[in-house]
Tab-separated table of C-alpha atoms in Angstrom:
chain	number	residue	atom	x	y	z
A	1402	GLN	CA	0.000	0.000	0.000
A	1403	ILE	CA	1.333	3.432	-0.964
A	1404	GLU	CA	0.390	6.673	0.748
A	1405	PHE	CA	1.037	10.031	-0.882
A	1406	LYS	CA	1.813	13.336	0.759
A	1407	HIS	CA	0.204	16.445	-0.642
A	1408	ARG	CA	2.555	19.122	-1.946
A	1409	LYS	CA	0.763	21.756	0.179
A	1410	LYS	CA	1.621	22.174	3.838
A	1411	ILE	CA	-0.868	20.630	6.271
A	1412	ARG	CA	-1.586	22.800	9.294
A	1413	SER	CA	-3.591	20.562	11.648
A	1414	ILE	CA	-4.798	17.037	12.368
A	1415	LYS	CA	-8.396	18.006	11.643
A	1416	ALA	CA	-9.846	17.173	8.236
A	1417	GLY	CA	-8.702	19.628	5.657
A	1418	GLY	CA	-6.316	21.470	7.952
A	1419	MET	CA	-4.717	23.475	5.191
A	1420	LEU	CA	-3.722	27.125	5.074
A	1421	SER	CA	-5.687	28.697	2.254
A	1422	THR	CA	-4.824	31.920	0.442
A	1423	LYS	CA	-8.406	32.273	-0.772
A	1424	ILE	CA	-10.467	35.147	0.564
A	1425	GLY	CA	-12.546	34.264	3.619
A	1426	ARG	CA	-13.376	34.998	7.245
A	1427	GLY	CA	-10.189	33.705	8.831
A	1428	MET	CA	-8.395	34.535	12.052
A	1429	ASP	CA	-5.520	36.455	10.481
A	1430	PHE	CA	-5.768	39.468	8.214
A	1431	LYS	CA	-3.341	39.089	5.315
A	1432	ASP	CA	-3.584	41.966	2.842
A	1433	VAL	CA	-5.851	43.946	0.543
A	1434	ARG	CA	-6.167	43.634	-3.212
A	1435	GLU	CA	-8.325	45.051	-5.971
A	1436	TYR	CA	-11.835	43.659	-6.242
A	1437	SER	CA	-12.315	40.767	-8.691
A	1438	TYR	CA	-15.544	39.449	-10.147
A	1439	GLY	CA	-17.232	37.148	-7.627
A	1440	ASP	CA	-15.550	38.532	-4.478
A	1441	ASP	CA	-17.732	38.890	-1.396
A	1442	THR	CA	-18.734	42.560	-1.128
A	1443	ARG	CA	-18.803	42.245	2.671
A	1444	PHE	CA	-15.008	42.271	2.637
A	1445	ILE	CA	-14.608	45.579	0.789
A	1446	ASP	CA	-12.045	47.809	2.515
A	1447	TRP	CA	-13.727	51.194	2.213
A	1448	ASN	CA	-10.731	53.118	3.561
A	1449	VAL	CA	-8.399	51.808	0.862
A	1450	THR	CA	-11.149	52.086	-1.744
A	1451	SER	CA	-11.768	55.768	-1.012
A	1452	ARG	CA	-8.034	56.510	-0.914
A	1453	THR	CA	-7.158	54.802	-4.213
A	1454	GLY	CA	-10.367	55.302	-6.145
A	1455	ASN	CA	-10.483	51.571	-6.954
A	1456	VAL	CA	-12.524	49.007	-5.037
A	1457	HIS	CA	-10.313	46.842	-2.782
A	1458	VAL	CA	-11.204	43.825	-0.644
A	1459	LYS	CA	-9.594	42.403	2.460
A	1460	VAL	CA	-7.828	39.056	2.141
A	1461	PHE	CA	-7.611	36.676	5.091
A	1462	HIS	CA	-5.752	33.494	5.862
A	1463	GLU	CA	-8.392	30.833	6.199
A	1464	GLU	CA	-8.000	27.352	7.683
A	1465	ASN	CA	-10.690	24.964	6.510
A	1466	ASP	CA	-11.315	21.842	4.522
A	1467	ARG	CA	-10.843	22.238	0.811
A	1468	LEU	CA	-13.323	21.003	-1.734
A	1469	ILE	CA	-11.826	19.027	-4.603
A	1470	ASN	CA	-13.912	18.546	-7.747
A	1471	ILE	CA	-12.849	15.845	-10.212
A	1472	PHE	CA	-14.598	15.812	-13.588
A	1473	LEU	CA	-14.065	12.750	-15.794
A	1474	ASP	CA	-15.126	12.718	-19.449
A	1475	ILE	CA	-16.737	9.344	-20.198
A	1476	SER	CA	-17.665	10.009	-23.824
A	1477	SER	CA	-16.980	7.424	-26.522
A	1478	SER	CA	-13.804	9.100	-27.795
A	1479	MET	CA	-12.133	8.183	-24.488
A	1480	LEU	CA	-12.194	4.522	-25.583
A	1481	PHE	CA	-9.546	5.124	-28.240
A	1482	SER	CA	-6.188	3.311	-27.923
A	1483	GLY	CA	-4.510	3.545	-31.311
A	1484	SER	CA	-0.878	2.839	-30.407
A	1485	ASN	CA	-1.058	1.283	-26.950
A	1486	ASP	CA	-2.797	-1.397	-24.910
A	1487	TYR	CA	-4.367	1.257	-22.658
A	1488	ASN	CA	-7.160	3.517	-23.830
A	1489	LYS	CA	-7.633	7.149	-22.852
A	1490	PHE	CA	-10.362	6.355	-20.341
A	1491	PHE	CA	-8.013	4.048	-18.421
A	1492	ILE	CA	-5.366	6.782	-18.198
A	1493	GLY	CA	-7.957	9.321	-17.050
A	1494	PHE	CA	-9.296	6.849	-14.512
A	1495	GLN	CA	-5.795	6.325	-13.103
A	1496	PHE	CA	-5.367	10.068	-12.593
A	1497	LEU	CA	-8.788	10.328	-10.961
A	1498	ALA	CA	-7.913	7.526	-8.543
A	1499	PHE	CA	-4.594	9.181	-7.694
A	1500	ILE	CA	-6.118	12.598	-6.967
A	1501	LEU	CA	-9.034	11.080	-5.062
A	1502	LEU	CA	-6.839	9.073	-2.686
A	1503	LEU	CA	-4.305	11.880	-2.350
A	1504	SER	CA	-7.039	14.360	-1.443
A	1505	LEU	CA	-8.591	12.029	1.125
A	1506	HIS	CA	-5.163	11.527	2.670
A	1507	SER	CA	-4.915	15.322	3.044
A	1508	GLY	CA	-8.324	15.491	4.713
A	1509	ASP	CA	-10.127	17.184	1.836
A	1510	ARG	CA	-13.696	16.630	0.667
A	1511	VAL	CA	-14.074	15.327	-2.883
A	1512	ASN	CA	-16.831	15.560	-5.474
A	1513	ILE	CA	-16.612	13.267	-8.512
A	1514	VAL	CA	-18.557	14.103	-11.650
A	1515	LEU	CA	-18.846	11.730	-14.620
A	1516	TYR	CA	-20.022	13.580	-17.696
A	1517	SER	CA	-20.593	13.181	-21.426
A	1518	ASP	CA	-22.975	15.635	-23.075
A	1519	LYS	CA	-24.895	15.459	-19.804
A	1520	VAL	CA	-24.146	14.718	-16.169
A	1521	GLU	CA	-23.990	10.928	-15.907
A	1522	GLU	CA	-23.240	10.621	-12.191
A	1523	ILE	CA	-22.233	12.832	-9.270
A	1524	HIS	CA	-20.639	11.444	-6.110
A	1525	LYS	CA	-20.694	14.213	-3.492
A	1526	ASP	CA	-18.556	14.686	-0.394
A	1527	VAL	CA	-16.471	11.535	-0.627
A	1528	LYS	CA	-14.568	11.440	2.670
A	1529	THR	CA	-13.376	7.875	3.336
A	1530	LYS	CA	-11.198	5.419	1.466
A	1531	THR	CA	-13.807	2.691	1.855
A	1532	GLU	CA	-16.315	4.874	0.054
A	1533	ALA	CA	-13.682	5.862	-2.516
A	1534	TYR	CA	-12.813	2.279	-3.455
A	1535	LYS	CA	-16.487	1.426	-4.006
A	1536	ILE	CA	-16.893	4.437	-6.287
A	1537	LEU	CA	-13.702	3.650	-8.218
A	1538	LYS	CA	-14.878	0.101	-8.828
A	1539	LYS	CA	-18.177	1.412	-10.178
A	1540	ILE	CA	-16.512	4.010	-12.422
A	1541	TYR	CA	-14.088	1.479	-13.896
A	1542	SER	CA	-16.963	-0.698	-15.098
A	1543	TYR	CA	-18.958	2.201	-16.556
A	1544	SER	CA	-20.116	1.895	-20.168
A	1545	LEU	CA	-18.772	4.567	-22.535
A	1546	LEU	CA	-20.568	3.406	-25.668
A	1547	ASN	CA	-22.497	5.902	-27.807
A	1548	LYS	CA	-21.809	8.923	-25.623
A	1549	LYS	CA	-21.015	12.382	-26.965
A	1550	THR	CA	-19.268	15.227	-25.130
A	1551	SER	CA	-20.014	18.727	-23.910
A	1552	HIS	CA	-16.742	20.322	-22.821
A	1553	HIS	CA	-18.648	23.301	-21.432
A	1554	LEU	CA	-20.573	21.171	-18.939
A	1555	PRO	CA	-17.936	21.166	-16.135
A	1556	PHE	CA	-17.735	24.961	-16.300
A	1557	GLN	CA	-21.503	25.297	-16.163
A	1558	LEU	CA	-21.595	23.058	-13.086
A	1559	LEU	CA	-18.835	25.063	-11.416
A	1560	LYS	CA	-20.719	28.268	-12.136
A	1561	ASP	CA	-24.193	27.153	-11.095
A	1562	ARG	CA	-23.899	24.272	-8.630
A	1563	MET	CA	-20.471	24.088	-7.001
A	1564	PRO	CA	-19.280	26.130	-3.991
A	1565	ARG	CA	-16.685	28.759	-4.785
A	1566	LYS	CA	-12.983	28.481	-3.989
A	1567	SER	CA	-12.667	24.820	-4.931
A	1568	VAL	CA	-9.801	23.005	-6.619
A	1569	SER	CA	-11.117	21.399	-9.799
A	1570	TYR	CA	-9.564	18.877	-12.181
A	1571	ILE	CA	-11.138	18.291	-15.600
A	1572	ILE	CA	-9.964	15.016	-17.174
A	1573	SER	CA	-10.705	14.624	-20.880
A	1574	ASP	CA	-9.222	14.245	-24.350
A	1575	PHE	CA	-10.864	17.604	-25.170
A	1576	ALA	CA	-11.637	16.409	-28.699
A	1577	GLY	CA	-13.653	19.050	-30.528
A	1578	LEU	CA	-12.946	21.701	-27.888
A	1579	SER	CA	-14.141	25.230	-28.640
A	1580	ASP	CA	-12.954	28.538	-27.191
A	1581	LEU	CA	-13.068	28.789	-23.382
A	1582	GLY	CA	-12.719	32.555	-23.059
A	1583	LEU	CA	-16.265	32.895	-21.746
A	1584	TYR	CA	-15.247	31.037	-18.582
A	1585	ARG	CA	-12.218	33.126	-17.593
A	1586	PRO	CA	-14.085	34.700	-14.627
A	1587	LEU	CA	-14.267	31.209	-13.089
A	1588	GLN	CA	-10.485	31.231	-12.741
A	1589	GLU	CA	-10.933	33.931	-10.106
A	1590	LEU	CA	-13.354	31.727	-8.171
A	1591	HIS	CA	-11.759	28.285	-8.552
A	1592	GLU	CA	-8.320	26.745	-8.958
A	1593	LEU	CA	-8.746	25.008	-12.315
A	1594	TYR	CA	-6.612	22.231	-13.808
A	1595	ALA	CA	-6.959	20.405	-17.119
A	1596	ILE	CA	-5.693	16.851	-17.533
A	1597	ARG	CA	-5.569	16.050	-21.229
A	1598	VAL	CA	-5.285	12.394	-22.207
A	1599	SER	CA	-4.321	11.395	-25.728
A	1600	ASP	CA	-2.689	8.757	-27.883
A	1601	ARG	CA	0.469	9.546	-29.863
A	1602	SER	CA	-1.191	8.418	-33.068
A	1603	GLU	CA	-3.673	11.282	-32.671
A	1604	GLU	CA	-0.862	13.833	-32.708
A	1605	LYS	CA	1.079	12.424	-35.647
A	1606	PRO	CA	-0.706	9.728	-37.654
A	1607	GLU	CA	1.806	7.225	-39.007
A	1608	ASP	CA	0.126	6.584	-42.349
A	1609	LYS	CA	-2.478	7.985	-44.690
A	1610	VAL	CA	-5.008	5.328	-43.773
A	1611	PHE	CA	-5.132	6.556	-40.180
A	1612	LYS	CA	-5.924	10.087	-41.307
A	1613	TYR	CA	-9.295	8.813	-42.508
A	1614	PHE	CA	-9.943	6.712	-39.445
A	1615	PHE	CA	-13.068	7.203	-37.322
A	1616	ILE	CA	-11.346	8.967	-34.431
A	1617	ASN	CA	-12.430	12.405	-35.602
A	1618	ARG	CA	-16.098	11.543	-35.163
A	1619	ILE	CA	-15.835	8.462	-32.990
A	1620	GLU	CA	-18.825	9.609	-30.951
A	1621	GLU	CA	-20.929	9.783	-34.110
A	1622	GLY	CA	-19.494	6.815	-36.014
A	1623	THR	CA	-18.039	8.755	-38.955
A	1624	GLY	CA	-14.535	9.802	-39.933
A	1625	GLY	CA	-12.407	12.252	-41.844
A	1626	PRO	CA	-8.948	13.788	-42.253
A	1627	PHE	CA	-9.727	16.662	-39.891
A	1628	TYR	CA	-8.616	15.282	-36.538
A	1629	ARG	CA	-4.880	15.865	-36.770
A	1630	SER	CA	-5.181	19.616	-37.316
A	1631	SER	CA	-7.958	19.734	-34.714
A	1632	PHE	CA	-5.671	18.181	-32.084
A	1633	HIS	CA	-3.155	21.007	-32.342
A	1634	ARG	CA	-5.873	23.656	-32.393
A	1635	GLU	CA	-7.294	22.197	-29.184
A	1636	SER	CA	-3.799	22.125	-27.656
A	1637	LYS	CA	-3.451	25.845	-28.308
A	1638	LEU	CA	-6.848	26.621	-26.753
A	1639	LEU	CA	-5.989	24.602	-23.637
A	1640	ALA	CA	-2.583	26.258	-23.241
A	1641	GLN	CA	-4.108	29.727	-23.559
A	1642	PHE	CA	-6.757	29.063	-20.927
A	1643	TYR	CA	-4.960	26.873	-18.372
A	1644	ARG	CA	-1.318	27.950	-18.850
A	1645	ASN	CA	0.741	26.129	-16.190
A	1646	ASN	CA	-2.310	24.278	-14.859
A	1647	LEU	CA	-2.306	21.866	-17.791
A	1648	LEU	CA	-1.034	18.278	-17.684
A	1649	HIS	CA	-0.806	16.173	-20.838
A	1650	LEU	CA	-0.884	12.399	-20.309
A	1651	ARG	CA	-0.522	9.919	-23.154
A	1652	THR	CA	-1.582	6.305	-23.217
A	1653	ASP	CA	2.104	5.314	-23.090
A	1654	SER	CA	3.096	7.811	-20.359
A	1655	GLU	CA	4.926	6.813	-17.197
A	1656	LEU	CA	1.975	7.949	-15.133
A	1657	GLY	CA	3.578	7.982	-11.707
A	1658	LYS	CA	6.530	10.032	-12.891
A	1659	GLU	CA	4.414	12.489	-14.902
A	1660	ILE	CA	1.857	13.056	-12.150
A	1661	LEU	CA	4.371	13.458	-9.329
A	1662	TYR	CA	6.350	15.993	-11.358
A	1663	PHE	CA	3.182	17.951	-12.124
A	1664	MET	CA	2.031	17.965	-8.488
A	1665	SER	CA	5.443	19.107	-7.237
A	1666	LYS	CA	5.691	22.174	-9.490
């Protein structure tokens, strides 16, 4: 059995005893900063605001349990495994399991969302390893056949249904991704990470036959030569939105090495 330590410093034995830099009603005043969309107006510092002419809010250290949201894309395209024995769903599942167990070890609360073009399942407030293992077993046996994707769904859930100031991981191949600029305000409210899973053959098809393979429209059962250029367009969109909060895992990746390096940055 392997236990993992979180890269953040744990401050107490109590569940979720972690020093947060997010704004909140904590014991210790930290600083003031300019108001951002979504900030609690109760924390406006009127003295600084009147002096500078710009609205400022107070920032506090806050010790509480963090909420971790893990979104896993279970659309049909995640079944692809062109150059390896493992498909993209398996790689995404491995990352989900890692983050889930790591978060529970740190005393955090975890929400797990399985989505396609709709919410398939939500497991709320997972707190124990016994509960986690039951959920993982269920997820691993989930059917991915004939499911399409809505890459905007996780953002809509974060906006409408999830508490603010969470840490959220979105695990997907992001095939067919469109511009995410509309959701930039959410980056002020949540710590967002994208985990992109892919197969090397998607990035650089080895022969002309593959270019016409069904991967481009695997969720619809049709194909075309479009996917290769689409992959690099999606890569650019992800890099622009997530910047350093983007991890790319391939079906032939050394998962442990890649994940530990990413978490230690």
